[in-house]
Coordinates of C-alpha atoms in Angstrom, one line a residue:
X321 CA -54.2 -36.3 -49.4
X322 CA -56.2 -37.4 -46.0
X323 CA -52.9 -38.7 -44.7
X324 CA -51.1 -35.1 -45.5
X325 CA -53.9 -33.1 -43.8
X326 CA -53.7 -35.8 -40.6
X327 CA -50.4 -35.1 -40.2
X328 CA -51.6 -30.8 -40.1
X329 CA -53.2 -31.5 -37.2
X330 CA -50.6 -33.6 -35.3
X331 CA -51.3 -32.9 -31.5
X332 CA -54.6 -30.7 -32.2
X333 CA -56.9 -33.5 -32.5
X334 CA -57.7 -36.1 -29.6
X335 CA -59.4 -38.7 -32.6
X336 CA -55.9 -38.6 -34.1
X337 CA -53.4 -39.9 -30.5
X338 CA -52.6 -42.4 -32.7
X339 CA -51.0 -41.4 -35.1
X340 CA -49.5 -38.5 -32.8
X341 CA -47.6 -41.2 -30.7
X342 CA -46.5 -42.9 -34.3
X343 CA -45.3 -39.4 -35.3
X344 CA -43.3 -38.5 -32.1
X345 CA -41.5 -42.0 -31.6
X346 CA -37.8 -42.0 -32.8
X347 CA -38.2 -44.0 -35.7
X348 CA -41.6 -45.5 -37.3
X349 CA -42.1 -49.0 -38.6
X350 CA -43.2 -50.0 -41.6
X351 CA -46.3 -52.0 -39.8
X352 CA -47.0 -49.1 -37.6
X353 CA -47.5 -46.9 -40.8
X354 CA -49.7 -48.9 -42.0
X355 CA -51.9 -49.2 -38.9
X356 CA -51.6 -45.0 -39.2
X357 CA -52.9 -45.6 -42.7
X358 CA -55.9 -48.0 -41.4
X359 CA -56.7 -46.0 -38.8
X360 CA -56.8 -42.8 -41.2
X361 CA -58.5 -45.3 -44.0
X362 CA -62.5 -44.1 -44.7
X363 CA -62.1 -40.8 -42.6
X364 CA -60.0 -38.9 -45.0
X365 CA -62.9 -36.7 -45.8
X366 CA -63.7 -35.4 -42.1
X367 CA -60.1 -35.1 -41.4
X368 CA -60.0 -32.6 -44.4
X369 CA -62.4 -30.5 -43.5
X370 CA -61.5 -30.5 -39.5
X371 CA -57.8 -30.0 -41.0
X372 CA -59.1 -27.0 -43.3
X373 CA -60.8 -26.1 -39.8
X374 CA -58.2 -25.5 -37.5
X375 CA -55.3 -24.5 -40.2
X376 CA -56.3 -23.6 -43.1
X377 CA -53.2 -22.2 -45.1
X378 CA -51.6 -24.9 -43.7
X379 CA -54.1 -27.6 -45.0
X380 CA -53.8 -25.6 -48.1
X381 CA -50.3 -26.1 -48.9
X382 CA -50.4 -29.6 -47.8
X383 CA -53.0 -30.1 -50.4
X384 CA -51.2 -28.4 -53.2
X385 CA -47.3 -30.8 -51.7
X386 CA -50.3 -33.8 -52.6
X387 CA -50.9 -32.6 -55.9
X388 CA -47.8 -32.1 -56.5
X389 CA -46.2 -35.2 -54.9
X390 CA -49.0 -37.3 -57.1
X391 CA -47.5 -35.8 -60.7
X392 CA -44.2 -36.6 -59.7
X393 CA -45.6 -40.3 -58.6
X394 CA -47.2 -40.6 -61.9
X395 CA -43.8 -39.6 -63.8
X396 CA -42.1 -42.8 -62.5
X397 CA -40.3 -40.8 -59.3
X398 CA -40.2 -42.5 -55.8
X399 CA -41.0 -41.1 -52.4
X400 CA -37.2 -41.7 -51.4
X401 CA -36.4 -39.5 -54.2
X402 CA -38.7 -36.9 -53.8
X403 CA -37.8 -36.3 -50.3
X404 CA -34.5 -36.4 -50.9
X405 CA -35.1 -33.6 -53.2
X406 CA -36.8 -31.4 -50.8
X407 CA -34.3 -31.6 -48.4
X408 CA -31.3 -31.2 -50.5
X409 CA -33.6 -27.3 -51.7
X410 CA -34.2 -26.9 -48.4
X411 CA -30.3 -26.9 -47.4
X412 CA -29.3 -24.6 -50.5
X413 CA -32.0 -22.3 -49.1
X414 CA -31.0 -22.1 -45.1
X415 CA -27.4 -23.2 -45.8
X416 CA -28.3 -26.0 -43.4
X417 CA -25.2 -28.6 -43.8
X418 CA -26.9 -31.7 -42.7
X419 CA -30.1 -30.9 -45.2
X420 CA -27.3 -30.7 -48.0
X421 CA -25.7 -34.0 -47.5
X422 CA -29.1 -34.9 -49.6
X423 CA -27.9 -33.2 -52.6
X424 CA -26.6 -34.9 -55.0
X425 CA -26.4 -38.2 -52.8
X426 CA -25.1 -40.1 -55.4
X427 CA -21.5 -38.6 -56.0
X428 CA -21.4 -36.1 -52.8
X429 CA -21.5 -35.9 -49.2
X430 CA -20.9 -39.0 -47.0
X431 CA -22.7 -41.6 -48.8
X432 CA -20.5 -40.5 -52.6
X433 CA -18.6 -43.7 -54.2
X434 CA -15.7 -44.6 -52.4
X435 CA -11.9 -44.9 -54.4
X436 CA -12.4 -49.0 -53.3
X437 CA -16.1 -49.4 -53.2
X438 CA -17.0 -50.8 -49.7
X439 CA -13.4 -51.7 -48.6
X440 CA -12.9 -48.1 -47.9
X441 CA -11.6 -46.7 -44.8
X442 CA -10.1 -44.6 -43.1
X443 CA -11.2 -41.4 -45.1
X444 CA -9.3 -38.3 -44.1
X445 CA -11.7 -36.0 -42.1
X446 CA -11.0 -33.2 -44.2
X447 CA -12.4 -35.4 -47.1
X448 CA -15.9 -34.6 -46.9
X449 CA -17.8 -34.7 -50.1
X450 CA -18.3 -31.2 -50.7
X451 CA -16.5 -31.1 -53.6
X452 CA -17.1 -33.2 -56.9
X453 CA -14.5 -35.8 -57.6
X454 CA -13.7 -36.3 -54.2
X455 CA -13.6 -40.2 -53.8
X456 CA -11.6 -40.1 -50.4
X457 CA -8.6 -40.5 -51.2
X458 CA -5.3 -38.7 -49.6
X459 CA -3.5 -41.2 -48.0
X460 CA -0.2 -39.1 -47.4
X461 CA -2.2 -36.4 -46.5
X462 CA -1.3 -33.7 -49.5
X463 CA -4.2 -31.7 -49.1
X464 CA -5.0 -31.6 -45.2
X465 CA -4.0 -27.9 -45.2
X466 CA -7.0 -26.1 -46.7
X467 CA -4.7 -23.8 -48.5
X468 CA -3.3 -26.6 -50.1
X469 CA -6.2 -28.0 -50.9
X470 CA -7.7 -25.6 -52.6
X471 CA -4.4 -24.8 -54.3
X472 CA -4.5 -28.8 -55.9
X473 CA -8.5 -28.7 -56.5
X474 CA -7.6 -25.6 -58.6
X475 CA -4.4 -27.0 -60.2
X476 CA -6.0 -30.4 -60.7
X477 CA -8.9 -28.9 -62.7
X478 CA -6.7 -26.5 -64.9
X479 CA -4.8 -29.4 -65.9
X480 CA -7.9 -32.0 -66.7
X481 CA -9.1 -29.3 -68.7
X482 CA -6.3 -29.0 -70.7
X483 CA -5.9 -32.4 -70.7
X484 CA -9.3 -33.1 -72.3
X485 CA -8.5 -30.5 -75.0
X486 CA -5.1 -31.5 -75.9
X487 CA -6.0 -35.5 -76.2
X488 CA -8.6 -34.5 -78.9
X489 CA -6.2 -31.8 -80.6
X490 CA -3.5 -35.1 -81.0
X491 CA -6.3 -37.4 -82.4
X492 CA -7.9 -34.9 -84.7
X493 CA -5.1 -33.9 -87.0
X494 CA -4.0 -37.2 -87.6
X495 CA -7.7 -38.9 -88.0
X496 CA -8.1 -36.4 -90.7
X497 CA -4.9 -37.2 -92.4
X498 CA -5.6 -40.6 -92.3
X499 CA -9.2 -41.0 -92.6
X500 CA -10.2 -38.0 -94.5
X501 CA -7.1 -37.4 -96.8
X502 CA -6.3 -34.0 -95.3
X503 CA -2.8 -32.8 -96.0
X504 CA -0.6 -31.9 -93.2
X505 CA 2.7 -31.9 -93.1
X506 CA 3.3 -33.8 -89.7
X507 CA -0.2 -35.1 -89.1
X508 CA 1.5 -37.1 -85.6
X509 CA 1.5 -34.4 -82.4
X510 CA 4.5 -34.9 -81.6
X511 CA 6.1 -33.9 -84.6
X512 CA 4.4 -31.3 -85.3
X513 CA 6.1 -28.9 -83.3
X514 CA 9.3 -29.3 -85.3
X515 CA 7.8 -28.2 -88.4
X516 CA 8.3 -24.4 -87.3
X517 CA 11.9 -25.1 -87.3
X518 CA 11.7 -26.6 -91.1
X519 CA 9.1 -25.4 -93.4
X520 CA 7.2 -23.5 -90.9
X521 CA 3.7 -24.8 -89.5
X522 CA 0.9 -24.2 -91.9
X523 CA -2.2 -25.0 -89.9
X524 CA -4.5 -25.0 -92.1
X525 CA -3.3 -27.6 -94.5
X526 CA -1.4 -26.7 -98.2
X527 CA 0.7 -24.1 -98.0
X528 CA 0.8 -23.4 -102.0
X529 CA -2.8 -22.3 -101.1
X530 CA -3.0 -20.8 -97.6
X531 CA 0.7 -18.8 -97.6
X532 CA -0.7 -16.7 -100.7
X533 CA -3.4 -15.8 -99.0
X534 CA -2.9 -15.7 -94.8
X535 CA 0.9 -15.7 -94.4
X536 CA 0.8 -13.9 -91.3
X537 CA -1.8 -14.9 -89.8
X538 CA -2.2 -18.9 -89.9
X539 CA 1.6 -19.7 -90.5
X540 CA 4.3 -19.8 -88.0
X541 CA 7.9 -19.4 -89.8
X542 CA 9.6 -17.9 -86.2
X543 CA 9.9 -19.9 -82.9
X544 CA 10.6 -16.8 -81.2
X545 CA 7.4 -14.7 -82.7
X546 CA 5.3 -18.0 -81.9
X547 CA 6.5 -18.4 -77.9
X548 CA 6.4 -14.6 -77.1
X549 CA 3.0 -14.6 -78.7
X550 CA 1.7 -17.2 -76.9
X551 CA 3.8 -15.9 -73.4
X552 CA 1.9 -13.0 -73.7
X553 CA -1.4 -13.8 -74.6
X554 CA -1.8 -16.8 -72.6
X555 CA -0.1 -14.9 -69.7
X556 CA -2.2 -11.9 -69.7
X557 CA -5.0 -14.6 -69.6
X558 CA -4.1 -16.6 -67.0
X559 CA -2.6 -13.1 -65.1
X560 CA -6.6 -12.0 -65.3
X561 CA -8.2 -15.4 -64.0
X562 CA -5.9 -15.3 -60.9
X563 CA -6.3 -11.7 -60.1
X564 CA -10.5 -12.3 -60.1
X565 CA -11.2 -12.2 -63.8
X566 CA -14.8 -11.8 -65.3
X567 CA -16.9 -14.6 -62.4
X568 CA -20.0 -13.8 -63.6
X569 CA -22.5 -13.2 -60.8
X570 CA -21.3 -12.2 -57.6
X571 CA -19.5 -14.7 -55.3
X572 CA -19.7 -17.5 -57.9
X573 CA -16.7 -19.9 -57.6
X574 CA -13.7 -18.5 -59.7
X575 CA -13.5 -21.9 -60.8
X576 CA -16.9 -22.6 -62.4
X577 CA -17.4 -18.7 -63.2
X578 CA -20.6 -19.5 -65.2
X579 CA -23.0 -16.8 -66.5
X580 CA -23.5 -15.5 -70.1
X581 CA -19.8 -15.8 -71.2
X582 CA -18.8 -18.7 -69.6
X583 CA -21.9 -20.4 -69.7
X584 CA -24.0 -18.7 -72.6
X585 CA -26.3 -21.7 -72.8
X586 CA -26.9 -21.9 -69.8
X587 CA -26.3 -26.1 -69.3
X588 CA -25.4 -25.2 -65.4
X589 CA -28.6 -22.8 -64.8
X590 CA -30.0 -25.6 -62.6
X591 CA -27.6 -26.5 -59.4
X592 CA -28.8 -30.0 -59.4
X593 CA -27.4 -30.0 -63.5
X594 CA -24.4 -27.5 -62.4
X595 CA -23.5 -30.7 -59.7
X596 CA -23.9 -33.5 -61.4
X597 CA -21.5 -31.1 -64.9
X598 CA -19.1 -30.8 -62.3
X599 CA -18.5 -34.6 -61.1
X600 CA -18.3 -35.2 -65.1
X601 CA -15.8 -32.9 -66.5
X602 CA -13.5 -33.8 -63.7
X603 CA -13.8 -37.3 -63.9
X604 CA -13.6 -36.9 -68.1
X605 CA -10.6 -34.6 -66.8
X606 CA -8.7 -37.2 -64.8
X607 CA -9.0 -39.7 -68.0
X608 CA -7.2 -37.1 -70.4
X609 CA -4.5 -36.6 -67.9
X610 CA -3.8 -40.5 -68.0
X611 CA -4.6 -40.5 -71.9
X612 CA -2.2 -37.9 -72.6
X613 CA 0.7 -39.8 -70.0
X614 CA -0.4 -42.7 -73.0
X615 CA 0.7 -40.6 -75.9
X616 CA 3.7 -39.5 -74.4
X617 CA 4.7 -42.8 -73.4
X618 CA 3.6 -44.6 -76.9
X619 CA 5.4 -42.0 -79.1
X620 CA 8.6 -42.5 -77.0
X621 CA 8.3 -46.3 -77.5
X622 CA 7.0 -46.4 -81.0
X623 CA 8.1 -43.3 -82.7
X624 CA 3.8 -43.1 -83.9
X625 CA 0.8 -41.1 -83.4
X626 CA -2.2 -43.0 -80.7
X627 CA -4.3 -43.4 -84.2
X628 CA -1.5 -45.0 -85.9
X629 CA -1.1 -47.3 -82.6
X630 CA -4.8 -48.0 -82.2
X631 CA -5.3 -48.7 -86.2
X632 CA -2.5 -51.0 -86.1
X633 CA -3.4 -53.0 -83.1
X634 CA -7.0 -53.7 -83.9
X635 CA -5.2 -55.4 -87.1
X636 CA -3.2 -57.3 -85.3
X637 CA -4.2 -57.8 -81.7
X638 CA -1.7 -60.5 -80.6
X639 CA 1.8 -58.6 -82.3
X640 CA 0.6 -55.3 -81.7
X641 CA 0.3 -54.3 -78.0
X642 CA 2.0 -52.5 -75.3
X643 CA 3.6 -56.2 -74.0
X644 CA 5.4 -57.6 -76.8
X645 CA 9.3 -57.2 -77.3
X646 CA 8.3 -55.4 -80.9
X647 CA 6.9 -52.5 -79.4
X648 CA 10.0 -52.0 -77.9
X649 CA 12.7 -51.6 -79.8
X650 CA 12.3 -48.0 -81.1
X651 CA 15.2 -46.6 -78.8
X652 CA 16.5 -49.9 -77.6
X653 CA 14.4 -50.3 -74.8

């Protein structure tokens, strides 16, 4: 606490030159802090009060950074992050860019991970950090138009989000099937399309129980009906979310719209949480995308569902994997 109020009175206090020539150098070594700290050391109690003295909201609000600073001590936090902290508030604040670089140090601004750890360079300029996900990596340049770029961020996370919900919806209907003893008719994704042509696509399991009861509303006997429903629903959406569509509070990012319908619990209240949500999903995102290329590419080969593949090579490790000759025969490959 001494050592806060010292620094109060930088350039007020001839008993202090010291520490004022410490404070005003370029940079301050670790052995000439601690000869600030010595010289500070048993005085701490008269540099309060002169400090209390000459400025006292100022002393005031260094007292109550002290108390402050001690909790978050006590917690198990370090100076280093602390201060990083500050600054990256202080940025979001003022708008100041080079306070902001603080936020979030650990997947933005300049110091992010790199797409090859330390043998990294040669990041395009226009590769900053500002946005989550960004690793540095453009080398053919795609996105050095800022139109562009924004046009591929926005693409890019449409598609990892529909990535991460159509890699479950493949797994889950055929986990139940053959895990829980649900009845489908075509448990495997990419057969179950084709039902509609056939029996039609009950989606809800039996159809001796559900047509009787739902038949128009959970069973899909028309192609046609099925695309010109979804055509214009999903099209009247999508028409909405590119023309502005509900973002919440004002100036929010169209892409992250938040507020109480698109974030009713409120996970991204806190833009330190909101960051650090972002960096995930995308990153979650990026591994559905490749997941799903995996389905595609497995059901084309072996003519099964991923949960069928998976169960049969954790049986048999050594026949059953994406190397041997077996695997591809399905088409003749």
């Amino acid at each position: 606490m001494g050592l806060l109020a010292s620094f109060a009175l930088i350039g007020t206090s001839g008993r202090l030159s010291s520490s004022v020539r410490a404070r005003q150098a370029p940079t301050i070594s670790t052995t000439g802090m601690r000869k600030v700290a010595a010289n500070i050391a048993g005085h701490e109690g008269e540099i309060l009060r002169q400090a209390e003295r000459v400025a006292p909201l100022r002393t005031k609000a260094l007292k109550e950074v002290g108390r402050m600073t001690s909790k978050l001590l006590a917690s198990g936090e370090s100076i280093q992050s602390i201060a990083r902290e500050v600054n990256c508030a202080q940025g979001q604040r003022t708008g100041n860019a080079a306070l902001m670089a603080s936020c979030n140090v650990e997947w933005y601004g300049p110091n992010r991970p790199k797409w090859l750890g330390p043998f990294t360079s040669n990041i395009p300029t226009y590769l900053t950090g500002e946005f989550p996900g960004d690793y540095g990596w453009d080398h053919i340049g795609l996105a050095a138009d800022p139109t562009t770029f924004a046009r591929y961020r926005e693409t890019e996370l449409i598609h990892a989000r529909w990535a991460m919900a159509g890699a479950l919806g493949c797994l889950v209907p055929e986990l139940l099937s053959k895990y829980a003893g649900v009845n489908y008719q075509n448990p495997e994704w990419f057969k179950a399309g084709s039902d509609i042509f056939q029996k039609g696509v009950q989606y809800f399991g039996k159809p001796e129980v559900l047509d009787g009861q739902f038949p128009s509303i959970i069973n899909a006997h028309n192609a046609v009906s099925l695309v010109f429903t979804q055509a214009v629903l999903m099209g009247a959406v999508e028409a909405y979310r590119v023309n502005g569509g509900p973002l919440g509070e004002k100036g929010a990012d169209p892409m992250y719209p938040g507020g109480e319908f698109f974030d009713p619990l409120g996970f991204a209240d806190e833009p330190e949480k909101a960051a650090e949500l972002k960096v995930k999903e995308i990153k979650n995102g990026r591994l559905a995308m490749v997941a799903m290329l995996g389905y595609y590419v497995q059901a084309i080969v072996t003519g099964k569902g991923p949960v069928t593949n998976w169960a049969e090579h954790i049986a048999d490790p050594g026949t059953n994997n994406g190397l041997t000759a077996a695997l591809a025969t399905k088409f003749g490959m």
